[in-house]
């Protein structure tokens, strides 16, 4: 009876830099307190070269404000095994503009030397939302344009790029971000956001099937409630108490999952929405 093709001992040992030589585009990385920044730091720590997208006007208009892109880049580069040699590049982009997603992808490809292996679509519209009785057409359209339309167009541009590479080029990864709209209770206070993030979750398997022949995996991560410096006081403490560990999720909690999905270890995971919520009790 033939033996199954078991991994060799060498193949079982983990490479300390599993993304060595790979390239990544991370969108929505305007703040050191955000998930995009944490994801980029993990990818760089694993050996990847990274292009950071930011749209500073979005965060600057919100209570928590925006960082200087140069400070975000410096923090990400500092996570690299060799910061002096790490490629950590950045650029702005309004992804609601006509052609904006494809233009950003092209800029990242040029900056990173001709290829983007990993696409992490982390950007989203914060605020400008409400319960069912308060939302209007403008709110729905703005969330659609940022949270869903721009992500799908980014994936489209990415797929066209991968189709130009040799067949079955390894390392192709797409990670999208959703929220807790499908969990118990939903998100009745953020109807516009919940609708558009739900659309991404629903499209995950369709996009994964579409990109499968390009050897690209597509997954979506629900990070759960994450402390990104937007809440304090009694409400903050009440939410923390809803986690079995007694603390909020930190940006690096979902970042560890997303970075793993970018490695070769995760090549068999595709078309899946993964909840990374630390046992959050709704």
Short mmCIF file of C-alpha atoms in Angstrom, two decimals:
data_model
loop_
_atom_site.label_atom_id
_atom_site.label_comp_id
_atom_site.label_asym_id
_atom_site.label_seq_id
_atom_site.Cartn_x
_atom_site.Cartn_y
_atom_site.Cartn_z
CA UNK A 1 0.00 0.00 0.00
CA UNK A 2 1.54 3.36 -1.00
CA UNK A 3 2.53 5.76 1.73
CA UNK A 4 0.89 9.16 1.99
CA UNK A 5 3.20 12.05 1.11
CA UNK A 6 4.01 13.22 4.63
CA UNK A 7 5.96 16.48 5.04
CA UNK A 8 9.65 16.01 5.67
CA UNK A 9 11.05 17.08 9.03
CA UNK A 10 12.59 20.09 7.31
CA UNK A 11 9.21 21.08 5.87
CA UNK A 12 7.62 20.85 9.32
CA UNK A 13 10.04 23.32 10.83
CA UNK A 14 8.75 26.89 10.70
CA UNK A 15 10.68 29.50 8.78
CA UNK A 16 11.23 32.49 11.11
CA UNK A 17 10.63 34.73 8.07
CA UNK A 18 7.76 32.98 6.25
CA UNK A 19 7.06 36.00 4.02
CA UNK A 20 10.65 36.54 2.96
CA UNK A 21 10.64 38.03 -0.55
CA UNK A 22 6.87 38.53 -0.68
CA UNK A 23 5.21 41.91 -1.21
CA UNK A 24 2.02 43.32 0.30
CA UNK A 25 -0.37 46.25 -0.03
CA UNK A 26 -2.19 47.20 3.18
CA UNK A 27 -4.95 49.78 2.85
CA UNK A 28 -6.23 52.06 5.59
CA UNK A 29 -2.95 52.45 7.47
CA UNK A 30 -3.16 56.10 8.55
CA UNK A 31 -2.79 55.60 12.30
CA UNK A 32 -0.41 53.80 14.63
CA UNK A 33 -3.43 52.91 16.74
CA UNK A 34 -5.18 51.11 13.89
CA UNK A 35 -5.40 47.54 12.65
CA UNK A 36 -3.77 48.40 9.32
CA UNK A 37 -0.62 49.55 11.08
CA UNK A 38 -0.55 46.39 13.21
CA UNK A 39 -1.02 44.16 10.15
CA UNK A 40 1.78 45.92 8.29
CA UNK A 41 4.15 45.50 11.24
CA UNK A 42 3.42 41.76 11.37
CA UNK A 43 3.93 41.33 7.63
CA UNK A 44 7.23 43.22 7.74
CA UNK A 45 8.35 41.25 10.79
CA UNK A 46 7.73 38.08 8.76
CA UNK A 47 9.99 39.35 5.98
CA UNK A 48 7.59 41.02 3.54
CA UNK A 49 8.05 44.30 1.71
CA UNK A 50 5.00 46.48 2.29
CA UNK A 51 3.22 49.41 0.67
CA UNK A 52 0.97 51.36 3.06
CA UNK A 53 -2.09 53.16 1.75
CA UNK A 54 -3.46 56.08 3.75
CA UNK A 55 -6.24 58.62 3.41
CA UNK A 56 -5.31 61.13 6.10
CA UNK A 57 -8.33 63.45 5.59
CA UNK A 58 -10.65 60.66 6.78
CA UNK A 59 -8.93 60.20 10.16
CA UNK A 60 -8.10 63.88 10.56
CA UNK A 61 -11.82 64.69 10.53
CA UNK A 62 -12.56 62.25 13.38
CA UNK A 63 -12.09 62.74 17.13
CA UNK A 64 -9.02 60.51 17.32
CA UNK A 65 -7.24 62.29 14.48
CA UNK A 66 -4.57 61.06 12.09
CA UNK A 67 -0.86 60.38 12.37
CA UNK A 68 1.81 61.68 10.06
CA UNK A 69 2.36 58.98 7.40
CA UNK A 70 6.11 59.23 8.02
CA UNK A 71 5.60 58.23 11.66
CA UNK A 72 3.46 55.25 10.67
CA UNK A 73 6.09 54.13 8.17
CA UNK A 74 8.88 54.48 10.74
CA UNK A 75 6.97 52.33 13.22
CA UNK A 76 6.35 49.64 10.61
CA UNK A 77 9.95 49.65 9.41
CA UNK A 78 11.13 49.30 12.99
CA UNK A 79 9.42 45.88 13.12
CA UNK A 80 11.55 44.50 10.28
CA UNK A 81 14.31 41.96 10.96
CA UNK A 82 16.69 44.39 9.26
CA UNK A 83 15.10 47.87 9.34
CA UNK A 84 17.86 49.33 7.19
CA UNK A 85 17.00 47.02 4.29
CA UNK A 86 13.22 46.78 4.70
CA UNK A 87 11.08 48.19 1.93
CA UNK A 88 8.25 50.07 3.65
CA UNK A 89 6.68 52.48 1.19
CA UNK A 90 3.50 54.53 1.34
CA UNK A 91 1.14 56.71 -0.61
CA UNK A 92 -2.24 58.45 -0.34
CA UNK A 93 -5.41 57.55 -2.14
CA UNK A 94 -9.11 58.36 -2.14
CA UNK A 95 -10.51 54.99 -3.13
CA UNK A 96 -13.94 56.43 -3.90
CA UNK A 97 -12.54 58.31 -6.91
CA UNK A 98 -13.11 56.87 -10.36
CA UNK A 99 -10.14 54.64 -11.07
CA UNK A 100 -8.79 55.10 -7.55
CA UNK A 101 -8.47 51.41 -6.57
CA UNK A 102 -6.73 50.39 -9.80
CA UNK A 103 -4.45 53.43 -9.58
CA UNK A 104 -3.43 52.56 -6.02
CA UNK A 105 -2.68 48.97 -6.97
CA UNK A 106 -0.56 50.13 -9.91
CA UNK A 107 1.37 52.54 -7.67
CA UNK A 108 2.05 49.77 -5.16
CA UNK A 109 3.19 47.40 -7.90
CA UNK A 110 5.63 49.96 -9.27
CA UNK A 111 6.96 50.84 -5.83
CA UNK A 112 7.43 47.20 -4.84
CA UNK A 113 9.28 46.18 -7.97
CA UNK A 114 6.56 44.80 -10.21
CA UNK A 115 4.41 42.56 -8.03
CA UNK A 116 1.96 42.57 -5.13
CA UNK A 117 1.47 39.15 -3.57
CA UNK A 118 -0.73 40.02 -0.58
CA UNK A 119 -3.65 42.44 -0.61
CA UNK A 120 -5.09 43.39 2.79
CA UNK A 121 -8.16 45.58 2.25
CA UNK A 122 -8.40 47.11 5.71
CA UNK A 123 -9.84 50.57 4.96
CA UNK A 124 -13.38 51.55 5.93
CA UNK A 125 -15.55 54.60 6.56
CA UNK A 126 -15.92 55.42 10.25
CA UNK A 127 -18.94 57.25 11.60
CA UNK A 128 -21.57 58.84 9.33
CA UNK A 129 -24.10 56.16 10.26
CA UNK A 130 -27.05 55.43 12.49
CA UNK A 131 -30.05 53.21 13.22
CA UNK A 132 -32.66 52.37 10.60
CA UNK A 133 -34.79 55.45 11.24
CA UNK A 134 -31.80 57.80 10.90
CA UNK A 135 -29.97 56.55 7.82
CA UNK A 136 -30.52 58.17 4.45
CA UNK A 137 -29.47 57.66 0.86
CA UNK A 138 -26.27 59.68 1.28
CA UNK A 139 -25.08 57.57 4.21
CA UNK A 140 -25.78 54.34 2.37
CA UNK A 141 -24.02 55.55 -0.75
CA UNK A 142 -20.93 56.77 1.13
CA UNK A 143 -20.51 53.49 2.99
CA UNK A 144 -21.09 51.51 -0.18
CA UNK A 145 -18.43 53.51 -2.03
CA UNK A 146 -15.77 53.08 0.68
CA UNK A 147 -16.54 49.82 2.44
CA UNK A 148 -17.60 47.63 -0.49
CA UNK A 149 -17.26 49.07 -3.98
CA UNK A 150 -13.64 50.15 -3.57
CA UNK A 151 -12.69 46.77 -2.07
CA UNK A 152 -14.23 44.79 -4.93
CA UNK A 153 -12.51 47.05 -7.47
CA UNK A 154 -9.20 46.58 -5.66
CA UNK A 155 -9.66 42.80 -5.84
CA UNK A 156 -10.48 43.15 -9.55
CA UNK A 157 -7.28 45.11 -10.19
CA UNK A 158 -5.30 42.61 -8.13
CA UNK A 159 -6.75 39.66 -10.07
CA UNK A 160 -5.76 41.29 -13.37
CA UNK A 161 -2.25 41.74 -12.04
CA UNK A 162 -1.96 38.11 -10.93
CA UNK A 163 -3.26 36.90 -14.30
CA UNK A 164 -0.18 38.46 -15.92
CA UNK A 165 2.19 36.34 -13.79
CA UNK A 166 3.30 32.78 -14.64
CA UNK A 167 0.53 30.24 -13.92
CA UNK A 168 0.20 29.14 -10.29
CA UNK A 169 2.65 31.76 -9.00
CA UNK A 170 2.70 31.12 -5.25
CA UNK A 171 1.89 33.60 -2.50
CA UNK A 172 -1.32 35.12 -3.83
CA UNK A 173 -3.48 36.26 -0.93
CA UNK A 174 -6.48 38.55 -0.47
CA UNK A 175 -7.78 39.39 3.00
CA UNK A 176 -10.86 41.55 3.44
CA UNK A 177 -12.33 42.88 6.68
CA UNK A 178 -15.86 42.52 7.94
CA UNK A 179 -17.49 43.15 11.33
CA UNK A 180 -19.95 41.57 13.75
CA UNK A 181 -23.07 42.17 11.65
CA UNK A 182 -23.77 38.43 11.35
CA UNK A 183 -23.32 37.68 15.06
CA UNK A 184 -26.06 37.63 17.69
CA UNK A 185 -27.85 40.96 17.86
CA UNK A 186 -26.28 42.39 14.73
CA UNK A 187 -25.35 46.09 14.59
CA UNK A 188 -28.66 47.99 14.83
CA UNK A 189 -26.94 51.30 15.55
CA UNK A 190 -24.74 51.15 12.43
CA UNK A 191 -27.02 49.98 9.67
CA UNK A 192 -25.10 51.44 6.70
CA UNK A 193 -21.78 50.02 7.87
CA UNK A 194 -23.28 46.64 8.73
CA UNK A 195 -24.92 46.33 5.31
CA UNK A 196 -21.75 47.02 3.37
CA UNK A 197 -19.47 44.91 5.53
CA UNK A 198 -22.03 42.13 5.29
CA UNK A 199 -21.80 42.37 1.51
CA UNK A 200 -18.07 41.63 1.67
CA UNK A 201 -18.62 38.65 3.91
CA UNK A 202 -21.26 37.34 1.52
CA UNK A 203 -18.97 37.82 -1.49
CA UNK A 204 -16.00 36.01 0.05
CA UNK A 205 -16.73 32.58 -1.41
CA UNK A 206 -17.63 34.02 -4.82
CA UNK A 207 -14.35 35.93 -5.00
CA UNK A 208 -12.40 32.93 -3.73
CA UNK A 209 -13.86 30.73 -6.48
CA UNK A 210 -13.12 33.42 -9.07
CA UNK A 211 -9.45 33.73 -8.07
CA UNK A 212 -8.81 30.04 -7.36
CA UNK A 213 -7.32 29.31 -10.78
CA UNK A 214 -4.78 32.08 -10.16
CA UNK A 215 -3.60 30.25 -7.01
CA UNK A 216 -4.94 33.10 -4.90
CA UNK A 217 -6.77 32.56 -1.63
CA UNK A 218 -9.50 34.97 -0.52
CA UNK A 219 -10.61 35.19 3.11
CA UNK A 220 -12.39 37.73 5.27
CA UNK A 221 -11.63 38.46 8.93
CA UNK A 222 -14.02 39.76 11.56
CA UNK A 223 -11.66 41.22 14.21
CA UNK A 224 -14.40 41.79 16.80
CA UNK A 225 -14.25 44.79 19.12
CA UNK A 226 -10.69 46.15 18.91
CA UNK A 227 -9.21 48.99 20.95
CA UNK A 228 -8.03 51.47 18.32
CA UNK A 229 -8.01 54.49 20.65
CA UNK A 230 -11.58 55.54 19.94
CA UNK A 231 -13.32 54.83 23.27
CA UNK A 232 -12.62 55.45 26.96
CA UNK A 233 -14.42 55.58 30.30
CA UNK A 234 -17.26 53.46 31.62
CA UNK A 235 -18.36 52.18 28.22
CA UNK A 236 -14.83 51.01 27.51
CA UNK A 237 -14.73 49.11 30.82
CA UNK A 238 -18.17 47.60 30.21
CA UNK A 239 -17.08 46.24 26.82
CA UNK A 240 -13.85 44.87 28.30
CA UNK A 241 -15.90 42.93 30.84
CA UNK A 242 -17.72 41.17 27.98
CA UNK A 243 -14.50 39.36 27.02
CA UNK A 244 -13.59 36.22 29.01
CA UNK A 245 -10.05 37.58 29.27
CA UNK A 246 -11.29 40.86 30.71
CA UNK A 247 -9.67 42.99 28.01
CA UNK A 248 -10.47 44.38 24.60
CA UNK A 249 -8.93 42.97 21.49
CA UNK A 250 -5.76 44.84 20.57
CA UNK A 251 -4.81 45.64 16.95
CA UNK A 252 -2.15 42.93 16.96
CA UNK A 253 -4.76 40.25 17.82
CA UNK A 254 -6.36 40.20 14.34
CA UNK A 255 -3.00 41.15 12.80
CA UNK A 256 -1.52 37.81 13.87
CA UNK A 257 -4.33 35.94 12.11
CA UNK A 258 -4.08 38.07 8.96
CA UNK A 259 -0.31 37.66 8.78
CA UNK A 260 -0.68 33.89 9.11
CA UNK A 261 -3.26 33.84 6.32
CA UNK A 262 -0.61 35.50 4.14
CA UNK A 263 1.88 32.66 4.67
CA UNK A 264 2.22 29.39 2.79
CA UNK A 265 0.93 27.56 5.88
CA UNK A 266 -2.54 28.97 5.10
CA UNK A 267 -2.64 28.03 1.40
CA UNK A 268 -5.50 25.54 2.02
CA UNK A 269 -7.74 28.17 3.67
CA UNK A 270 -9.92 30.09 1.21
CA UNK A 271 -13.48 31.31 0.82
CA UNK A 272 -13.91 31.62 4.58
CA UNK A 273 -15.08 34.31 7.00
CA UNK A 274 -13.04 33.93 10.20
CA UNK A 275 -14.15 35.44 13.50
CA UNK A 276 -11.28 36.59 15.72
CA UNK A 277 -13.22 37.83 18.72
CA UNK A 278 -11.56 36.35 21.79
CA UNK A 279 -14.82 34.78 22.98
CA UNK A 280 -16.65 38.14 23.10
CA UNK A 281 -20.02 37.68 24.83
CA UNK A 282 -22.83 39.60 23.18
#
